[in-house]
Coordinates of C-alpha atoms in Angstrom, one line a residue:
Chain A
M1387 CA 7.6 19.6 9.6
S1388 CA 4.7 20.8 7.0
P1389 CA 1.3 21.5 8.8
D1390 CA -0.5 19.0 8.3
V1391 CA 2.0 16.9 10.7
L1392 CA 0.3 17.3 13.7
V1393 CA 2.6 15.4 15.7
G1394 CA 5.8 14.4 14.1
P1395 CA 8.1 11.9 15.1
G1396 CA 9.3 11.5 19.0
D1397 CA 6.3 10.3 21.0
D1398 CA 4.1 6.9 20.7
S1399 CA 2.5 7.6 17.6
A1400 CA 2.7 10.6 14.9
V1401 CA -0.4 12.2 13.8
V1402 CA -1.3 13.9 10.7
R1403 CA -4.4 15.9 9.2
F1404 CA -6.1 13.8 6.4
G1405 CA -9.5 16.0 5.0
K1406 CA -11.3 16.9 7.6
Q1407 CA -10.3 13.8 10.4
H1408 CA -7.1 12.3 12.5
L1409 CA -4.6 9.7 10.8
V1410 CA -2.7 8.5 13.4
V1411 CA 0.6 6.6 12.4
S1412 CA 2.8 3.6 14.7
V1413 CA 5.2 1.0 13.6
D1414 CA 7.3 -1.8 15.9
A1415 CA 9.1 -4.2 15.4
Q1416 CA 9.0 -8.1 17.0
L1417 CA 12.5 -9.2 16.2
E1418 CA 13.5 -13.6 16.9
G1419 CA 16.5 -13.2 19.4
V1420 CA 15.4 -9.5 20.6
H1421 CA 12.1 -9.3 21.9
F1422 CA 11.1 -12.7 21.5
R1423 CA 12.9 -16.1 21.0
L1424 CA 11.2 -18.7 19.8
P1425 CA 10.4 -21.1 22.4
W1426 CA 8.5 -18.7 24.4
L1427 CA 5.6 -18.5 22.5
S1428 CA 3.2 -20.6 20.3
P1429 CA 4.3 -19.2 16.8
V1430 CA 0.0 -18.0 17.1
A1431 CA 0.4 -16.5 20.6
L1432 CA 3.7 -14.0 18.7
G1433 CA 0.7 -12.9 15.7
R1434 CA -1.2 -12.4 18.6
R1435 CA 2.3 -10.5 21.6
S1436 CA 2.8 -8.9 17.5
Y1437 CA -0.9 -6.6 17.5
H1438 CA -0.9 -5.9 21.2
V1439 CA 2.8 -4.4 21.1
S1440 CA 1.9 -1.7 18.1
V1441 CA -1.6 -0.5 18.9
S1442 CA 0.1 0.4 22.0
D1443 CA 1.6 2.9 20.8
L1444 CA -2.0 3.8 19.4
A1445 CA -3.7 3.4 23.0
A1446 CA -1.6 6.0 24.2
M1447 CA -2.4 8.6 22.0
G1448 CA -6.1 7.6 22.5
A1449 CA -6.7 6.6 19.4
R1450 CA -8.6 3.9 17.9
P1451 CA -6.8 0.7 15.8
R1452 CA -8.8 0.5 11.7
W1453 CA -5.8 -0.9 9.7
L1454 CA -2.5 -2.3 9.6
V1455 CA 0.3 -4.0 7.3
V1456 CA 3.5 -5.7 8.4
H1457 CA 6.9 -6.8 6.8
Y1458 CA 7.7 -10.7 7.8
T1459 CA 11.0 -10.8 7.7
V1460 CA 11.8 -15.0 7.6
P1461 CA 15.3 -17.1 7.8
P1462 CA 16.6 -19.6 6.3
G1463 CA 14.3 -23.2 7.2
F1464 CA 12.0 -21.4 8.8
P1465 CA 8.6 -23.6 8.2
V1466 CA 5.5 -22.1 6.2
A1467 CA 2.3 -24.0 8.4
S1468 CA 4.0 -21.8 11.3
L1469 CA 4.5 -18.2 9.0
H1470 CA 1.2 -18.4 8.2
A1471 CA 0.2 -19.3 11.4
I1472 CA 1.9 -16.3 13.2
Q1473 CA -0.4 -14.5 10.5
R1474 CA -3.4 -16.5 11.3
G1475 CA -2.8 -15.0 15.1
L1476 CA -2.1 -11.7 14.3
V1477 CA -5.4 -11.7 11.8
D1478 CA -7.5 -12.7 13.8
E1479 CA -6.7 -10.9 16.7
A1480 CA -6.7 -7.3 15.2
K1481 CA -10.1 -8.4 14.2
V1482 CA -11.2 -8.5 18.0
F1483 CA -9.9 -5.0 19.0
G1484 CA -11.9 -4.3 15.0
S1485 CA -9.0 -3.5 13.0
V1486 CA -7.8 -5.4 9.5
L1487 CA -4.6 -6.0 8.2
I1488 CA -4.4 -4.8 4.8
G1489 CA -0.9 -5.7 3.1
G1490 CA 1.5 -6.8 3.7
N1491 CA 5.2 -8.4 2.9
L1492 CA 7.5 -10.4 2.8
S1493 CA 11.8 -11.1 2.8
R1494 CA 14.3 -13.5 3.5
G1495 CA 17.0 -12.4 6.5
R1496 CA 19.1 -13.9 8.8
Q1497 CA 16.9 -13.9 11.4
L1498 CA 12.8 -13.7 12.3
G1499 CA 11.1 -10.2 12.1
I1500 CA 8.2 -8.7 12.4
V1501 CA 7.3 -5.4 11.7
I1502 CA 4.0 -3.9 11.5
T1503 CA 2.4 0.1 11.7
V1504 CA -1.2 0.0 11.9
F1505 CA -2.6 2.9 11.6
G1506 CA -6.2 4.4 13.0
T1507 CA -8.3 7.6 13.5
Q1508 CA -9.2 9.2 16.7
S1509 CA -11.8 11.7 17.0
S1510 CA -10.1 13.8 20.3
H1511 CA -7.3 15.3 20.1
P1512 CA -4.4 13.5 21.2
V1513 CA -2.3 12.9 24.3
T1514 CA 1.4 13.5 23.8
R1515 CA 3.3 12.4 26.4
A1516 CA 3.6 16.4 26.7
G1517 CA 1.4 18.3 28.6
A1518 CA 2.4 17.2 32.6
R1519 CA 2.3 19.1 34.6
P1520 CA 3.6 19.2 37.7
G1521 CA 1.0 18.2 40.7
D1522 CA -0.3 15.9 37.8
C1523 CA -1.4 12.0 39.9
L1524 CA 0.7 9.7 38.6
F1525 CA -2.1 6.6 37.3
V1526 CA -0.7 3.2 36.0
S1527 CA -3.2 0.8 34.6
G1528 CA -3.1 -3.3 35.5
T1529 CA 0.3 -4.5 37.4
L1530 CA 3.7 -4.2 36.3
G1531 CA 6.6 -6.0 36.0
D1532 CA 4.6 -10.0 34.9
A1533 CA 6.2 -9.9 31.5
A1534 CA 9.3 -9.1 32.8
S1535 CA 9.7 -12.1 35.1
A1536 CA 8.6 -14.7 32.6
V1537 CA 11.5 -13.0 30.6
R1538 CA 14.5 -13.3 33.5
A1539 CA 12.1 -16.9 34.6
W1540 CA 13.4 -17.9 30.7
K1541 CA 16.6 -15.8 30.5
R1542 CA 17.7 -18.1 33.6
G1543 CA 16.1 -22.0 32.2
K1544 CA 13.0 -21.5 34.6
Q1545 CA 9.8 -22.6 33.0
P1546 CA 7.4 -18.9 34.0
S1547 CA 4.1 -19.4 36.1
A1548 CA 1.5 -19.3 33.9
P1549 CA -0.5 -15.6 35.0
L1550 CA 3.4 -14.3 33.9
Q1551 CA 3.5 -16.7 31.1
R1552 CA -0.1 -15.3 29.8
R1553 CA 1.2 -12.2 30.7
F1554 CA 4.5 -11.7 27.7
A1555 CA 2.4 -14.3 25.2
R1556 CA -0.6 -11.9 25.3
P1557 CA 0.2 -8.3 26.5
T1558 CA -3.3 -6.5 26.1
A1559 CA -3.7 -3.0 25.0
R1560 CA -5.8 -0.6 26.8
L1561 CA -7.0 0.8 23.7
A1562 CA -10.7 1.3 25.1
L1563 CA -9.5 3.2 28.8
G1564 CA -6.4 5.6 26.0
Q1565 CA -9.5 6.3 24.7
R1566 CA -12.0 7.8 27.1
L1567 CA -9.7 9.6 28.6
A1568 CA -8.6 11.0 25.4
R1569 CA -12.6 12.1 24.3
R1570 CA -13.1 12.7 28.2
G1571 CA -10.0 15.3 28.5
L1572 CA -9.1 14.0 31.9
A1573 CA -5.4 12.9 30.8
T1574 CA -2.6 15.3 29.9
A1575 CA -0.1 12.9 28.9
M1576 CA 0.3 9.1 28.2
I1577 CA 2.8 6.9 27.3
D1578 CA 2.5 3.3 27.2
V1579 CA 5.3 1.1 29.3
S1580 CA 7.4 -1.6 27.2
D1581 CA 10.7 0.1 28.3
G1582 CA 9.7 -0.1 31.9
L1583 CA 7.7 2.5 34.1
V1584 CA 11.1 4.6 34.9
Q1585 CA 12.2 4.2 32.4
D1586 CA 8.9 5.2 30.3
L1587 CA 8.1 7.8 33.0
G1588 CA 11.1 9.5 32.4
H1589 CA 10.7 10.1 28.8
L1590 CA 7.4 11.9 30.0
C1591 CA 9.0 13.7 31.9
R1592 CA 11.0 15.2 29.9
A1593 CA 8.7 15.9 26.9
S1594 CA 5.7 17.2 29.3
K1595 CA 9.2 19.5 30.7
V1596 CA 8.5 18.0 34.4
G1597 CA 9.7 15.8 37.4
A1598 CA 7.7 12.8 39.2
V1599 CA 8.0 10.3 42.1
V1600 CA 7.1 7.4 42.6
N1601 CA 5.7 5.5 44.7
S1602 CA 7.1 2.2 44.8
T1603 CA 5.0 0.6 47.6
S1604 CA 1.5 1.0 45.8
L1605 CA 2.8 -1.1 42.2
P1606 CA -0.1 -2.5 41.1
L1607 CA 2.1 -5.8 41.5
S1608 CA -0.4 -9.0 40.5
A1609 CA 0.1 -11.6 42.9
A1610 CA 1.6 -14.4 40.4
Y1611 CA 4.6 -10.9 40.7
Q1612 CA 5.0 -11.4 44.1
R1613 CA 5.6 -14.7 44.6
A1614 CA 8.1 -14.5 42.2
N1615 CA 9.5 -12.0 43.4
H1616 CA 9.4 -12.0 47.2
G1617 CA 7.5 -9.1 46.9
D1618 CA 10.8 -6.6 45.2
P1619 CA 9.1 -4.0 42.8
K1620 CA 12.6 -3.5 41.6
L1621 CA 11.2 -5.6 38.4
A1622 CA 8.2 -3.5 37.9
L1623 CA 10.3 -0.6 38.2
S1624 CA 12.8 -1.4 35.5
G1625 CA 11.2 -4.4 33.2
G1626 CA 10.2 -4.0 30.2
E1627 CA 7.3 -5.5 27.8
D1628 CA 4.4 -3.8 30.9
Y1629 CA 1.6 -2.6 27.4
E1630 CA 1.0 -0.4 30.3
L1631 CA -0.6 3.1 29.9
L1632 CA 1.4 5.5 32.5
C1633 CA -1.0 9.4 32.5
A1634 CA -1.1 12.2 33.9
I1635 CA -4.2 13.2 35.5
P1636 CA -4.6 16.9 37.0
E1637 CA -6.1 16.5 41.0
S1638 CA -9.1 17.4 39.1
K1639 CA -10.4 15.3 37.3
V1640 CA -9.7 11.9 39.4
K1641 CA -12.4 10.9 40.6
Q1642 CA -13.3 11.0 36.8
V1643 CA -11.0 8.7 36.1
R1644 CA -12.2 6.0 39.5
Q1645 CA -15.1 6.0 37.8
L1646 CA -14.3 5.9 34.2
V1647 CA -12.3 2.7 34.9
R1648 CA -15.2 0.4 36.3
G1649 CA -16.7 0.5 33.2
V1650 CA -13.6 -0.6 31.2
G1651 CA -12.5 -3.8 32.4
C1652 CA -8.5 -2.6 33.9
D1653 CA -7.7 -1.3 37.4
M1654 CA -5.9 2.6 37.4
T1655 CA -3.0 3.0 40.1
L1656 CA -1.6 5.6 41.7
I1657 CA 1.3 5.7 42.4
G1658 CA 2.7 9.1 42.9
R1659 CA 2.8 13.0 41.6
F1660 CA 4.4 15.0 38.7
T1661 CA 7.1 18.2 40.3
S1662 CA 8.5 20.7 39.1
G1663 CA 12.3 19.1 38.9
R1664 CA 13.4 17.2 36.9
R1665 CA 14.5 13.9 37.8
V1666 CA 12.4 10.9 38.0
R1667 CA 12.6 9.9 41.8
V1668 CA 11.6 6.1 43.0
V1669 CA 10.6 6.2 46.8
G1670 CA 9.9 4.3 50.1
A1671 CA 10.5 0.8 48.5
T1672 CA 11.3 -1.4 51.7
N1673 CA 12.6 -5.5 49.5
P1674 CA 11.0 -7.1 52.8
G1675 CA 14.5 -9.5 50.9
G1676 CA 16.8 -6.9 53.0
T1677 CA 18.2 -5.3 49.7
G1678 CA 15.9 -3.1 50.6
F1679 CA 16.5 0.6 48.4
D1680 CA 15.4 3.8 49.8
H1681 CA 15.0 7.3 47.2
F1682 CA 16.7 5.4 44.6
Q1683 CA 17.4 7.9 41.1
F1684 CA 18.2 7.4 37.7
Chain B
M701 CA -12.5 -8.2 4.7
S702 CA -14.7 -4.7 6.3
P703 CA -16.9 -2.5 3.3
D704 CA -13.8 0.7 3.6
V705 CA -11.2 -1.6 2.4
L706 CA -11.0 -0.8 -1.2
V707 CA -8.3 -2.6 -2.3
G708 CA -6.4 -5.5 0.2
P709 CA -2.7 -7.5 -0.1
G710 CA -2.4 -8.5 -3.1
D711 CA -2.1 -5.4 -5.1
D712 CA 1.4 -2.8 -5.5
S713 CA -0.9 -0.9 -2.4
A714 CA -4.0 -1.2 -0.1
V715 CA -6.5 1.2 -0.7
V716 CA -8.7 2.2 1.9
R717 CA -11.7 4.6 2.8
F718 CA -10.6 7.3 5.1
G719 CA -13.8 9.6 6.1
K720 CA -14.0 11.3 1.3
Q721 CA -11.2 10.0 1.1
H722 CA -8.9 7.2 -0.3
L723 CA -5.6 5.9 1.9
V724 CA -2.8 3.9 0.2
V725 CA -0.9 1.8 1.8
S726 CA 2.3 0.0 1.2
V727 CA 5.4 -1.8 2.5
D728 CA 8.5 -2.8 1.3
A729 CA 11.9 -3.3 3.0
Q730 CA 15.0 -2.7 1.6
L731 CA 17.4 -5.7 3.9
E732 CA 21.3 -5.9 3.4
G733 CA 23.1 -8.9 2.1
V734 CA 19.1 -9.7 0.7
H735 CA 18.4 -6.1 -1.3
F736 CA 21.6 -4.6 -1.0
R737 CA 25.1 -5.0 0.6
L738 CA 27.2 -2.4 1.5
P739 CA 30.4 -2.0 -0.6
W740 CA 27.6 -1.2 -3.6
L741 CA 26.2 2.5 -2.4
S742 CA 26.6 5.4 0.1
P743 CA 25.2 5.3 2.9
V744 CA 23.0 8.7 2.3
A745 CA 22.6 6.8 -0.8
L746 CA 21.0 3.4 0.3
G747 CA 18.5 5.6 2.1
R748 CA 17.7 7.9 -1.0
R749 CA 17.3 4.1 -3.1
S750 CA 15.1 3.4 0.3
Y751 CA 12.3 6.2 -0.8
H752 CA 12.3 4.9 -4.3
V753 CA 11.4 1.8 -3.1
S754 CA 9.3 1.9 -1.7
V755 CA 7.4 4.7 -2.8
S756 CA 7.1 2.8 -6.9
D757 CA 4.3 1.3 -4.8
L758 CA 2.8 3.6 -4.9
A759 CA 3.3 5.0 -8.6
A760 CA 2.1 2.0 -9.6
M761 CA -1.6 2.8 -8.1
G762 CA -1.4 6.1 -9.3
A763 CA -0.9 7.7 -5.8
R764 CA 0.2 10.8 -4.6
P765 CA 2.7 9.6 -1.4
R766 CA 2.5 12.6 1.7
W767 CA 3.6 10.9 4.4
L768 CA 6.4 8.2 6.1
V769 CA 6.9 5.1 8.5
V770 CA 10.3 4.0 9.0
H771 CA 11.7 0.9 11.4
Y772 CA 15.6 0.5 11.1
T773 CA 17.1 -2.8 12.9
V774 CA 20.7 -2.3 13.1
P775 CA 23.6 -4.8 13.4
P776 CA 26.0 -4.3 16.5
G777 CA 28.9 -2.1 16.1
F778 CA 27.1 -0.3 12.1
P779 CA 28.4 4.0 12.3
V780 CA 26.6 5.6 14.0
A781 CA 26.8 8.5 11.2
S782 CA 26.1 6.0 8.1
L783 CA 22.6 5.7 10.2
H784 CA 22.6 9.5 10.3
A785 CA 23.1 9.3 6.9
I786 CA 21.3 6.5 5.9
Q787 CA 17.9 8.9 7.0
R788 CA 19.3 11.9 5.7
G789 CA 19.1 10.0 2.6
L790 CA 15.6 9.0 3.0
V791 CA 13.8 12.6 4.5
D792 CA 15.6 14.9 1.8
E793 CA 14.7 11.9 -0.7
A794 CA 11.3 12.0 -0.1
K795 CA 11.0 16.4 0.7
V796 CA 12.0 16.4 -3.0
F797 CA 8.2 14.4 -3.4
G798 CA 7.1 16.3 -1.7
S799 CA 6.9 13.9 1.5
V800 CA 7.4 13.7 4.9
L801 CA 8.9 11.2 6.7
I802 CA 6.7 11.7 10.4
G803 CA 7.5 8.5 13.2
G804 CA 10.7 6.7 13.4
N805 CA 11.5 3.6 15.5
L806 CA 15.3 1.6 15.8
S807 CA 16.0 -2.3 16.7
R808 CA 19.2 -4.2 17.6
G809 CA 19.5 -7.6 15.1
R810 CA 21.4 -9.4 13.2
Q811 CA 21.0 -7.0 9.2
L812 CA 21.1 -3.9 9.1
G813 CA 17.4 -3.0 7.5
I814 CA 15.3 -0.7 6.2
V815 CA 11.5 -1.2 6.3
I816 CA 9.8 1.6 4.9
T817 CA 6.0 2.4 5.1
V818 CA 4.5 4.7 3.0
F819 CA 0.8 6.0 2.6
G820 CA -0.3 9.1 -0.1
T821 CA -3.8 10.1 -1.5
Q822 CA -5.3 9.8 -4.2
S823 CA -7.1 11.9 -6.1
S824 CA -8.2 9.9 -9.4
H825 CA -9.4 5.0 -8.6
P826 CA -6.7 3.5 -7.5
V827 CA -5.1 0.9 -11.1
T828 CA -5.4 -2.4 -9.0
R829 CA -3.0 -5.4 -11.0
A830 CA -6.4 -6.7 -12.5
G831 CA -7.9 -4.9 -15.4
A832 CA -6.4 -6.0 -18.6
R833 CA -8.3 -6.4 -21.3
P834 CA -6.9 -9.0 -24.2
G835 CA -5.9 -6.3 -26.7
D836 CA -4.7 -4.2 -24.5
C837 CA -1.5 -2.9 -25.8
L838 CA 1.4 -3.6 -23.4
F839 CA 3.8 -1.1 -22.2
V840 CA 6.9 0.1 -19.9
S841 CA 8.0 3.2 -19.0
G842 CA 11.2 4.6 -19.2
T843 CA 14.8 1.2 -19.8
L844 CA 14.9 -1.5 -18.7
G845 CA 17.3 -4.3 -17.0
D846 CA 20.7 -1.4 -15.7
A847 CA 19.8 -2.5 -12.2
A848 CA 20.3 -5.8 -13.2
S849 CA 23.2 -6.2 -14.8
A850 CA 25.4 -3.6 -11.9
V851 CA 24.1 -6.5 -9.3
R852 CA 25.3 -9.0 -11.9
A853 CA 28.6 -7.7 -11.9
W854 CA 28.9 -6.2 -8.7
K855 CA 28.7 -9.8 -7.4
R856 CA 31.0 -11.1 -10.0
G857 CA 33.3 -8.3 -8.5
K858 CA 33.5 -6.5 -11.5
Q859 CA 33.2 -2.9 -11.6
P860 CA 29.1 -1.9 -12.6
S861 CA 29.8 0.9 -15.3
A862 CA 28.0 4.7 -14.2
P863 CA 25.6 4.6 -15.5
L864 CA 24.0 1.1 -14.2
Q865 CA 25.2 1.6 -11.5
R866 CA 22.7 4.9 -10.9
R867 CA 20.3 2.8 -12.2
F868 CA 20.8 0.7 -8.5
A869 CA 21.8 3.7 -6.2
R870 CA 19.0 5.9 -7.5
P871 CA 15.3 3.9 -8.9
T872 CA 13.3 6.6 -10.0
A873 CA 9.8 5.7 -8.6
R874 CA 7.6 7.2 -11.4
L875 CA 4.8 8.9 -9.4
A876 CA 3.6 11.9 -12.0
L877 CA 3.7 9.2 -14.7
G878 CA 1.1 7.2 -12.4
Q879 CA -0.5 10.2 -11.3
R880 CA -1.6 10.7 -15.0
L881 CA -1.9 7.5 -16.3
A882 CA -4.5 7.4 -13.8
R883 CA -5.9 10.6 -12.9
R884 CA -7.1 10.3 -16.4
G885 CA -8.6 7.4 -16.8
L886 CA -5.2 6.0 -19.9
A887 CA -3.9 2.7 -18.1
T888 CA -6.6 -0.3 -17.5
A889 CA -3.2 -2.4 -15.1
M890 CA -0.9 -1.5 -13.9
I891 CA 1.8 -3.0 -11.6
D892 CA 5.9 -1.4 -10.8
V893 CA 8.6 -3.9 -12.2
S894 CA 10.5 -4.7 -8.8
D895 CA 10.5 -8.7 -9.0
G896 CA 11.8 -8.4 -13.3
L897 CA 9.9 -7.7 -16.3
V898 CA 8.7 -11.4 -17.1
Q899 CA 8.0 -11.9 -13.2
D900 CA 5.9 -9.0 -12.5
L901 CA 4.0 -9.2 -15.9
G902 CA 3.2 -12.8 -14.8
H903 CA 1.4 -11.4 -11.3
L904 CA -0.9 -8.5 -13.2
C905 CA -1.8 -11.1 -15.5
R906 CA -2.9 -13.7 -12.9
A907 CA -4.2 -10.6 -11.4
S908 CA -6.4 -9.7 -14.9
K909 CA -6.9 -13.1 -16.0
V910 CA -5.6 -12.6 -19.2
G911 CA -2.0 -13.4 -20.9
A912 CA 0.3 -11.3 -23.3
V913 CA 2.8 -11.6 -25.7
V914 CA 6.5 -9.5 -25.4
N915 CA 8.6 -8.3 -27.8
S916 CA 11.8 -8.3 -27.1
T917 CA 13.2 -6.4 -29.2
S918 CA 11.2 -3.8 -28.9
L919 CA 11.9 -4.1 -25.5
P920 CA 13.9 -0.6 -24.2
L921 CA 17.8 -0.7 -23.8
S922 CA 19.5 2.0 -22.3
A923 CA 23.5 2.2 -24.1
A924 CA 25.2 1.2 -21.5
Y925 CA 23.1 -1.7 -20.9
Q926 CA 23.3 -2.6 -24.4
R927 CA 27.4 -2.9 -23.2
A928 CA 27.0 -4.3 -20.8
N929 CA 24.8 -7.1 -22.3
H930 CA 26.5 -7.6 -25.6
G931 CA 23.4 -6.4 -26.5
D932 CA 21.7 -10.0 -24.8
P933 CA 18.0 -8.9 -23.8
K934 CA 17.9 -11.8 -21.2
L935 CA 19.3 -9.4 -18.2
A936 CA 16.0 -6.5 -19.0
L937 CA 13.6 -9.6 -18.7
S938 CA 14.4 -11.5 -15.7
G939 CA 16.8 -9.7 -14.0
G940 CA 15.2 -6.6 -11.1
E941 CA 15.1 -3.9 -9.1
D942 CA 13.9 -2.1 -11.9
Y943 CA 11.3 0.1 -10.2
E944 CA 9.6 1.3 -14.6
L945 CA 5.8 0.9 -14.4
L946 CA 4.5 -1.7 -16.7
C947 CA 1.1 -1.1 -18.2
A948 CA -1.7 -2.5 -19.8
I949 CA -3.3 0.7 -22.6
P950 CA -6.4 0.3 -24.8
E951 CA -5.5 0.5 -28.7
S952 CA -8.2 3.6 -28.7
K953 CA -6.0 5.3 -25.7
V954 CA -2.1 5.3 -27.2
K955 CA -2.0 8.3 -28.6
Q956 CA -2.9 10.4 -25.4
V957 CA -0.5 8.3 -23.8
R958 CA 2.5 9.2 -25.9
Q959 CA 1.3 13.3 -25.6
L960 CA 0.9 12.8 -21.6
V961 CA 4.7 12.0 -21.6
R962 CA 6.2 14.1 -23.3
G963 CA 5.5 16.5 -20.0
V964 CA 6.7 13.3 -18.1
G965 CA 9.6 12.8 -18.8
C966 CA 10.3 9.6 -19.2
D967 CA 9.2 7.3 -22.2
M968 CA 7.0 4.5 -22.4
T969 CA 7.7 2.1 -24.8
L970 CA 5.4 -0.2 -26.4
I971 CA 6.8 -3.7 -25.5
G972 CA 3.9 -6.3 -26.9
R973 CA -0.3 -6.7 -26.4
F974 CA -2.4 -8.7 -23.6
T975 CA -3.6 -11.8 -25.0
S976 CA -7.0 -13.9 -24.4
G977 CA -4.9 -17.0 -23.1
R978 CA -3.3 -17.0 -19.2
R979 CA 0.4 -17.6 -20.7
V980 CA 3.4 -15.1 -20.8
R981 CA 5.1 -15.6 -23.9
V982 CA 8.1 -13.7 -24.9
V983 CA 9.2 -13.7 -29.0
G984 CA 11.4 -12.7 -31.6
A985 CA 14.7 -12.6 -29.8
T986 CA 17.9 -13.2 -31.5
N987 CA 20.9 -12.7 -29.4
P988 CA 23.9 -11.3 -31.7
G989 CA 26.6 -13.1 -29.2
G990 CA 24.5 -16.7 -30.3
T991 CA 22.6 -18.0 -27.9
G992 CA 18.7 -16.5 -29.1
F993 CA 15.7 -17.6 -27.9
D994 CA 12.2 -17.8 -29.3
H995 CA 9.0 -18.5 -27.9
F996 CA 11.0 -18.3 -24.5
Q997 CA 8.4 -19.7 -22.1
F998 CA 7.7 -18.8 -18.4

């Protein structure tokens, strides 16, 4: 890898030295039938969602998204008006968060696809996945499992409750939080939760060469999630599409983190610890529904 | 559009101010069944081809490609070894031209797709599509219609000749040529020929608010093209996939351009003139096969 590449493939984003600055880059896709189905959300909401899904990887480095380019794959017969609506959702949401769509391209294809490359700047060192140390506290932002609960309902032919639908249609990339954690040097490692808590925690642990223990009774669960899952934390542990930040915070910085979140507008919850082993363990789960698990190992 | 965006959507690449430098960005896709078919080229060749197709848009701005990110869409059952071979072709070809693949992503999907975003630097002002003036000379690099002749043969179930196949499998983005034309301020407008000469000339003319007249007897045609087309220039005018540079050169700079091409390793041919109208006209075509056309208008 050439010397101007500070972070190459395998982390949330790539980071290259550009003049005196860092350029932070990530690419992400939303494919119909894979990441979403058309009846689940309006075209405008799809555009908005696509923005957050792409910039979430920059949030996880502590970077600020500045510019985007998009490639659309459009199946035959897809309404032009819907394509315009997707683009409008993307452009408008980008604007709200201080980013600009600067280019795009379009191909015919068999399924609707939106591939976005986002690049931004960083005023601090990038926070990678590799840096967590045994003893660090494991924090997660927001709540977990809401979007996955919505997807499960849709796949069963049911209508999810409005708060769950909203969390799928409009995940909020934790940009301000990630930037502040990075700038103040509070997080030793970060990743965004897109594949599910346990899986993404596994990525982080592998990169950091540590293990972790998660206390499932501490998971931040929304009221809507609790209702839909009868209190079972399983989907919050394994479901994807959360786009929350998972961070390793040294014990000595926890107080500062608690102060910081007040100004950011999203909670952070202590859900476990990093350990010296290489395993990710989930402990403490008791399912009021009856099928509770304990020391559930992945 | 924000003030740091120097060239926004609608040109070959976007250009943004980044610190004291210009960052030049473009996105392009190669989709199976749309841009290529699997039997037409080996996985390694597909990776190589994808590199040139993406950086060609940077060549047309006079920029130097530095970094790439790629998103693969992979259909069920697609061999992992083939995916690795595509990646190897892409990475190795990038290296040859001084670029580095810094990140990537992969989704399941219904058809093989390779979406590449490339970004690079520029030591001169970007040469956009808008800048050609009436009276400027119309030059094109290399030869035209070779790749389109190969595609036509394949679609008819025939085997194209080796030189035509090679031109499809390994187009050569005119990076050195584009950079020198830009740096020395020789071209008033540029575009790369990906959709076919007449169509891309139309894009350039619209952006520049000029017209053009092309002399079809002046088109640079390879010996292999001549054989496959019995001398008919039609496919060189309308076929795509050439990835040659189409440039507007003021009369006063033509001598310098002729000197410059000697050091670059590809020819440039004078094929017409820009005019004050808004039309693209093709004149002078005589088809030895008999169906010749004259003043063929698009």
